[in-house]
Tab-separated table of C-alpha atoms and ligand atoms in Angstrom:
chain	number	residue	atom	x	y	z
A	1	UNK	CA	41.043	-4.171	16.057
A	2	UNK	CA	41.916	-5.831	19.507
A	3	UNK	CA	40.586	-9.223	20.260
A	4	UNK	CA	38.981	-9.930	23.821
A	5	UNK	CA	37.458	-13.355	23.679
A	6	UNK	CA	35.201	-14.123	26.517
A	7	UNK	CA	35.373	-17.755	25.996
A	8	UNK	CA	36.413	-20.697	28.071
A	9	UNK	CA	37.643	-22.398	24.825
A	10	UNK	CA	39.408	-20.263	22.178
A	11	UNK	CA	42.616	-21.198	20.934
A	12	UNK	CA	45.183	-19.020	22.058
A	13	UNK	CA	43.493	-16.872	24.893
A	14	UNK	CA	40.431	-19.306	26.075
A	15	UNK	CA	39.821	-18.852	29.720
A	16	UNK	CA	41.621	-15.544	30.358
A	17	UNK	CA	38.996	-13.146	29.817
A	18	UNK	CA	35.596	-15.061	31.424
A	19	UNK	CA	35.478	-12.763	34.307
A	20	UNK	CA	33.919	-9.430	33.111
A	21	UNK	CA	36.025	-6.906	34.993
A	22	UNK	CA	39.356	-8.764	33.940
A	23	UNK	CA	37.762	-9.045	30.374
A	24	UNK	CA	37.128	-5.251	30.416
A	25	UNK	CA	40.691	-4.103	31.933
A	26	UNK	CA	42.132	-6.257	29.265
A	27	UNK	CA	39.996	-4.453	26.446
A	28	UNK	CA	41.247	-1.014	28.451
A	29	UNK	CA	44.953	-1.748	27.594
A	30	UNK	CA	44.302	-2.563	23.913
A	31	UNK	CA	42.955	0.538	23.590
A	32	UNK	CA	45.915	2.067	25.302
A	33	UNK	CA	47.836	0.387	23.199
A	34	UNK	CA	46.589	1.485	19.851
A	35	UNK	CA	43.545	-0.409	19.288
A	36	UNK	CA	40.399	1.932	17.309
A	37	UNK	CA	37.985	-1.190	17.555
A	38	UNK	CA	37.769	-3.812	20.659
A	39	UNK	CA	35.971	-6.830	18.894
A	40	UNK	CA	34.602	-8.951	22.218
A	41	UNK	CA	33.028	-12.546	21.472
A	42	UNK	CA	31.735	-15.242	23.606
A	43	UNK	CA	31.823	-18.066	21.573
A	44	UNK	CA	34.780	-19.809	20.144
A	45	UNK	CA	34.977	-20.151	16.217
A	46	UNK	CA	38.394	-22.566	16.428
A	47	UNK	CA	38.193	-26.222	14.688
A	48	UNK	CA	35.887	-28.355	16.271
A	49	UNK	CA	34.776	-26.225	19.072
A	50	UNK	CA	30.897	-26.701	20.246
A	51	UNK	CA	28.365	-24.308	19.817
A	52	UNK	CA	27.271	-22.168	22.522
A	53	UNK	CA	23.658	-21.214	23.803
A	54	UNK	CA	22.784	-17.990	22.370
A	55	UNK	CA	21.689	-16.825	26.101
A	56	UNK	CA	24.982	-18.124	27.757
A	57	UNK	CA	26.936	-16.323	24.555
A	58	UNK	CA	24.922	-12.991	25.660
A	59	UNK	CA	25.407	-13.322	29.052
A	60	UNK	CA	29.267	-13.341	28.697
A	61	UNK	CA	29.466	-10.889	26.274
A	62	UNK	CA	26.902	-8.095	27.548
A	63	UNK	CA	28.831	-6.346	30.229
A	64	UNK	CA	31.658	-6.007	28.522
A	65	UNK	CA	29.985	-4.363	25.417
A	66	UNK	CA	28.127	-2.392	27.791
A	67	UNK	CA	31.089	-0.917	29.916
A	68	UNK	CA	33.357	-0.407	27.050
A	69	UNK	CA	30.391	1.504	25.060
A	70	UNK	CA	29.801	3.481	27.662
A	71	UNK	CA	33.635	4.652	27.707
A	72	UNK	CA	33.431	5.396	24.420
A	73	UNK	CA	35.537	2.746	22.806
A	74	UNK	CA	34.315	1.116	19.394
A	75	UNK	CA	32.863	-1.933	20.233
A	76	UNK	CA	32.425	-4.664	17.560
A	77	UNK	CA	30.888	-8.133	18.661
A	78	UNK	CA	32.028	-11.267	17.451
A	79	UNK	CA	29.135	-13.512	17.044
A	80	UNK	CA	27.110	-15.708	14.339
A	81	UNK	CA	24.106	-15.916	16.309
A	82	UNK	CA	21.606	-12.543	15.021
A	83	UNK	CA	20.061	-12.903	18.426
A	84	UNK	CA	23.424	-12.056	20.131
A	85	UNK	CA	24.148	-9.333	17.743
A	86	UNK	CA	21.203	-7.395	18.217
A	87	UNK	CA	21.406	-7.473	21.973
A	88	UNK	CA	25.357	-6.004	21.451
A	89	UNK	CA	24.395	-3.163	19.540
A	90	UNK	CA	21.152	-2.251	21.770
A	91	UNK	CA	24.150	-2.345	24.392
A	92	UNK	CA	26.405	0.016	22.677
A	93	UNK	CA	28.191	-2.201	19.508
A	94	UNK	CA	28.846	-0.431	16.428
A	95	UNK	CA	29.784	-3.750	14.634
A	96	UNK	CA	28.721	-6.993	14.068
A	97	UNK	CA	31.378	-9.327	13.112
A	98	UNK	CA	29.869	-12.523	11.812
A	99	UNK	CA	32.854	-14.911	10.771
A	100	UNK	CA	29.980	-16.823	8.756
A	101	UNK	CA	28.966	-13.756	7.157
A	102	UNK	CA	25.382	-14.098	8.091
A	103	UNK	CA	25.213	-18.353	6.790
A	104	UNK	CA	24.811	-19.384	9.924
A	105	UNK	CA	21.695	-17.653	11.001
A	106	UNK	CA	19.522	-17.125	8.319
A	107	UNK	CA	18.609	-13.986	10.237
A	108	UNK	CA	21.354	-12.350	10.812
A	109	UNK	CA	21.150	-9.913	7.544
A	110	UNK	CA	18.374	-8.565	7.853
A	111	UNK	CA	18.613	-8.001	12.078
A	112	UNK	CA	21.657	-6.162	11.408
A	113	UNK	CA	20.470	-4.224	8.241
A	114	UNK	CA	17.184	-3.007	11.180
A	115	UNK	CA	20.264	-1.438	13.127
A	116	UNK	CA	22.460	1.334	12.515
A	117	UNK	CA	25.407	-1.065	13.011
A	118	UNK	CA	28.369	-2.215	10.232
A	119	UNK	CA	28.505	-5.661	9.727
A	120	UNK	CA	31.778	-8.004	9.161
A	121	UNK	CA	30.961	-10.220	6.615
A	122	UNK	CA	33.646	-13.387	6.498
A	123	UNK	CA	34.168	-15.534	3.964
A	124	UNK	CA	32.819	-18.928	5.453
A	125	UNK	CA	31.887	-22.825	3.924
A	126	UNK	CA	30.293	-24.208	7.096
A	127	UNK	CA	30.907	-24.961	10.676
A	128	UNK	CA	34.242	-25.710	11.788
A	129	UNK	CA	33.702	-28.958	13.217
A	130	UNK	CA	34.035	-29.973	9.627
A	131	UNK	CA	35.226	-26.570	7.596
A	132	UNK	CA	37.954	-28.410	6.170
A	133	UNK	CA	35.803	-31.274	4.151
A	134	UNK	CA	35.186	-28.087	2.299
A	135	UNK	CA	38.486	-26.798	1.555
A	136	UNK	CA	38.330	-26.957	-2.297
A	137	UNK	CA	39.054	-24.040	-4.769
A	138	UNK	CA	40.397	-23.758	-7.777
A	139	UNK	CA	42.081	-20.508	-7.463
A	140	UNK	CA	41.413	-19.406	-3.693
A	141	UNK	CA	41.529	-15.671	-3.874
A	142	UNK	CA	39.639	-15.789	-6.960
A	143	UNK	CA	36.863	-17.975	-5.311
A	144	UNK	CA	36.852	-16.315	-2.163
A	145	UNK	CA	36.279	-12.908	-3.898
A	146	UNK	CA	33.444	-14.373	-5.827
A	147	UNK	CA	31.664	-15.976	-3.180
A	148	UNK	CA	32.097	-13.036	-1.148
A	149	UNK	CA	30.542	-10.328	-4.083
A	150	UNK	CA	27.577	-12.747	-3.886
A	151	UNK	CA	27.368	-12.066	-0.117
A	152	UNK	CA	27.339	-8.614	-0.539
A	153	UNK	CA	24.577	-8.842	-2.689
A	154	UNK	CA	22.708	-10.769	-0.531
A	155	UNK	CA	23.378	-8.273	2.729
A	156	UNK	CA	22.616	-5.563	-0.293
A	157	UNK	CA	18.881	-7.682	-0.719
A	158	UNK	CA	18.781	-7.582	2.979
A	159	UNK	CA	18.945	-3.810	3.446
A	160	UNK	CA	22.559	-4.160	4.556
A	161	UNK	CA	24.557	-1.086	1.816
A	162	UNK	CA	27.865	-2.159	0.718
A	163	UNK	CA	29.419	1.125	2.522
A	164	UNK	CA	28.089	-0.414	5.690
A	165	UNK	CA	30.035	-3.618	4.636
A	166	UNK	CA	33.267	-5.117	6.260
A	167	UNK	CA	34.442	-8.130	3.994
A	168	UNK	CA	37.147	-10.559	5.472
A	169	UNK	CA	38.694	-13.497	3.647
A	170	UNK	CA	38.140	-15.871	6.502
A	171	UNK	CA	41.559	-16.514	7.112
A	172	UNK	CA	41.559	-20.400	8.227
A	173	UNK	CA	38.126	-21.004	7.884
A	174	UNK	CA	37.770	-23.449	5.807
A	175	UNK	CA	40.921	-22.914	4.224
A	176	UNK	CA	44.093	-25.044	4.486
A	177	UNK	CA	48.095	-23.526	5.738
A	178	UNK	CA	48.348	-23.337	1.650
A	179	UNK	CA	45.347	-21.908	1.070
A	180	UNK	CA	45.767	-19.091	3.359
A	181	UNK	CA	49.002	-18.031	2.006
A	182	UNK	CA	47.382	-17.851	-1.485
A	183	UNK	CA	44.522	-16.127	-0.241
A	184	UNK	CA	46.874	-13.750	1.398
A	185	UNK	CA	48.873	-13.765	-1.587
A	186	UNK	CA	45.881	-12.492	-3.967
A	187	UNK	CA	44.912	-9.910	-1.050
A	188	UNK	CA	44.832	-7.333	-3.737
A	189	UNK	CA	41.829	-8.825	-5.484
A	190	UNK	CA	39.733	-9.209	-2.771
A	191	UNK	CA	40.465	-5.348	-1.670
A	192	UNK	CA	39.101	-4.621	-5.369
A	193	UNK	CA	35.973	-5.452	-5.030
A	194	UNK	CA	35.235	-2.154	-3.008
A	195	UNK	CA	34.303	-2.479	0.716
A	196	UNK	CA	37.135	-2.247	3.505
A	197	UNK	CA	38.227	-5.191	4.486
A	198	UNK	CA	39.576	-6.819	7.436
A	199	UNK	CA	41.821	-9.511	8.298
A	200	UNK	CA	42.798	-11.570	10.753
A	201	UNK	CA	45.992	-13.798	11.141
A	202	UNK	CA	46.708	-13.719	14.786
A	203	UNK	CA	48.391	-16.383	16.457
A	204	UNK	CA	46.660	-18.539	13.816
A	205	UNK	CA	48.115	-22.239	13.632
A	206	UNK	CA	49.109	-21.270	9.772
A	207	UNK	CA	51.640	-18.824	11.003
A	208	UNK	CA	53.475	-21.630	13.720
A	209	UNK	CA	53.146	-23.820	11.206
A	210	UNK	CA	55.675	-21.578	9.170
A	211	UNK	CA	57.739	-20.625	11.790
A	212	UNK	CA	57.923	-23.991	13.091
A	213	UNK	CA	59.713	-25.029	9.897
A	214	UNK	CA	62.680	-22.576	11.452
A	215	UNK	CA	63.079	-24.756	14.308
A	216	UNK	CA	60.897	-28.051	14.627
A	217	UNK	CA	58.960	-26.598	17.804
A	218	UNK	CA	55.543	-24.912	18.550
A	219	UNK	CA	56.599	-21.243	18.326
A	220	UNK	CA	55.928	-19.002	21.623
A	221	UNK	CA	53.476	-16.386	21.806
A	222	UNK	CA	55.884	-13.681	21.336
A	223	UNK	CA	57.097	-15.365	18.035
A	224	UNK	CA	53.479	-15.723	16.616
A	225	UNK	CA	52.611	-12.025	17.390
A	226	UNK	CA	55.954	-10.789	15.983
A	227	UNK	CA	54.691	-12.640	12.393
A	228	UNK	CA	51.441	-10.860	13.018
A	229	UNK	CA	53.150	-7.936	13.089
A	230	UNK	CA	54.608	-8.674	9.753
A	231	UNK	CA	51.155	-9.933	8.320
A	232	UNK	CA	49.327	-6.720	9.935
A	233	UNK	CA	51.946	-4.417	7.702
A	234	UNK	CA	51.352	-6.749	4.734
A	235	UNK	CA	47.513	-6.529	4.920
A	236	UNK	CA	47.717	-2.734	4.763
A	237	UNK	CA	49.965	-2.328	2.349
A	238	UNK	CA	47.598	-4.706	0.031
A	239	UNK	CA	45.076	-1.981	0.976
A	240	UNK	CA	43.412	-3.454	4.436
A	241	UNK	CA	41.573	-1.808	6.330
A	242	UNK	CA	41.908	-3.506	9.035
A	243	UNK	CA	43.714	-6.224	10.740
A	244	UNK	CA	42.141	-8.196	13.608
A	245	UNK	CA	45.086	-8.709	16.162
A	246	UNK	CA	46.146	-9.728	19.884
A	247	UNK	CA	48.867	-8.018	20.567
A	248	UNK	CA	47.687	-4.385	19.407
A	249	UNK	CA	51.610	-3.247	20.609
A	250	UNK	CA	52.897	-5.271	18.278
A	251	UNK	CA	50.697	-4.500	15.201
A	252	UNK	CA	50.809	-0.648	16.105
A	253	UNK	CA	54.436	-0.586	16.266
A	254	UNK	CA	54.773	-2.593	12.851
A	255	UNK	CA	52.706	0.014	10.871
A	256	UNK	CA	54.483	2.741	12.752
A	257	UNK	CA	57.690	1.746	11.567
A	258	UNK	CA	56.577	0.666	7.990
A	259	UNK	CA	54.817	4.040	7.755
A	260	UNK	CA	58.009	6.061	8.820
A	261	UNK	CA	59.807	4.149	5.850
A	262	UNK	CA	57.590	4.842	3.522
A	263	UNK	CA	57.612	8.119	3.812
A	264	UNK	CA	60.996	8.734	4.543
A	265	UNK	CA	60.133	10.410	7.933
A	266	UNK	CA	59.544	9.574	11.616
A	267	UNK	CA	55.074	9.489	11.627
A	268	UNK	CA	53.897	11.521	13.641
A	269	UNK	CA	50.454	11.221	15.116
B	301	PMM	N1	39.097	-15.273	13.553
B	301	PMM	C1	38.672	-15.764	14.729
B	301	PMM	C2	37.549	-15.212	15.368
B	301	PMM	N2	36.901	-14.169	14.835
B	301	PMM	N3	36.666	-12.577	13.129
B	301	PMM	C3	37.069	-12.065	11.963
B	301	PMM	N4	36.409	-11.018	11.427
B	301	PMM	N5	38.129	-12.567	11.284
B	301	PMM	C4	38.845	-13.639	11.762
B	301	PMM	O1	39.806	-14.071	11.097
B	301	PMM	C5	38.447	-14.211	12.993
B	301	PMM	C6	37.323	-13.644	13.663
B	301	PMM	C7	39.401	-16.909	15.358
B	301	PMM	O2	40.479	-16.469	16.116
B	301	PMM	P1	40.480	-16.251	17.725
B	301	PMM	O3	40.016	-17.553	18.343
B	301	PMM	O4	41.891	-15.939	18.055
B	301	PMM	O5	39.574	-15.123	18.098
């Protein structure tokens, strides 16, 4: 899954893709690249960012999701607002990725469940101006997978299958550097529950934060998508189905290379 965020504000690529036609060239090239899903969003999710008007949020988002639908590309839109979701999908979206799993509007279950759309369901303890007040857990992957089986009971209540289900452990939401290692650590668990699952690492501060140990400075782009690589091949060997990346050459040639070890043969497409 490539990432085009049409945001002023998101943390490592806010600004770049406002402009529709830039956003959608850029969306073009992931696909190129390897990508099977372009997720587009219009609001940024980062610690401490503002909400955004449901109406501005649509107005970036729509022609994007509307020109990259009608290429054909899988288009899955990043949003937490049921309003915005809805308007995706009647543009072309086959997703909804809700990195609040459907908390944040009480109507986003059963707006999705009314479409013939999957739906991303993140694991999520609030808004992220203060996510981190709830960082708690005893065991994380163990609570995460817990809360998360009671979401998909919930989306279940809400008309929303499990087999139509997307679950993601909400990787810095609400979660410390530490926690998100665990969480990654105990990977496995979560992928037993049943649905797919998705994850997403990219150029998240947890990663500089461990590569930064290597050399006491803020690691460059290049050297955060090279550890996504790593984490992409990670996540599908602990049975992801997904992994939510920016740099889709990166990712792609990771699991290319990890697959052609495995089985002891160049893969072939
Ligand atoms: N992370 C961000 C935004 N959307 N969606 C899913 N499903 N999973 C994530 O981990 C996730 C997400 C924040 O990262 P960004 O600002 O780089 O998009």
């Amino acid at each position: 899954m490539g990432i085009v965020n049409a945001t002023p504000d998101s943390f490592s690529d806010g600004g770049q893709y406002l402009d529709p036609e830039v956003a959608i060239a850029h969306a073009l090239e992931l696909v190129a690249d390897g990508a099977s899903v372009i997720d587009v969003g219009g609001e940024s999710t980062r610690p401490g960012a503002e909400r955004v008007a449901v109406a501005e949020e649509i107005r970036r988002v729509l022609p994007v999701v509307t020109a990259l639908a009608g290429r054909g590309v899988v288009v899955s839109i990043d949003t937490m607002n049921a309003g915005t979701a809805v308007a995706a999908v009647e543009a072309g979206a086959r997703i909804v990725n809700d990195v609040s799993g459907g908390l944040a509007d009480p109507g986003m279950l059963a707006a999705v469940a009314e479409t013939s759309a999957d739906f991303v369901l993140g694991h999520w303890r609030g808004p992220s101006s203060d996510m981190y007040a709830r960082a708690a857990y005893a065991d994380v992957a163990r609570d995460v997978t817990a809360e998360l089986a009671d979401r998909v009971r919930d989306a279940a209540r809400a008309g929303l299958a499990p087999s139509r289900v997307i679950l993601d452990p909400g990787i810095g939401f609400g979660k410390t550097a530490e926690q998100n290692w665990a969480m990654l650590a105990g990977l496995d668990r979560l992928v037993a529950l049943g649905p797919r699952v998705l994850v997403g690492t990219s150029r998240k501060r947890f990663l500089s934060a461990a590569l930064a140990g290597t050399s006491g400075d803020e690691p460059s782009i290049t050297r955060r998508d090279a550890a996504t690589a790593v984490t992409s091949v990670l996540a599908e060997r602990a049975g992801a189905w997904g992994v939510r990346v920016h740099d889709v050459t990166a990712t792609r040639d990771a699991l290319v290379i990890a697959a052609a070890w495995r089985e002891g043969a160049p893969w072939t497409a």
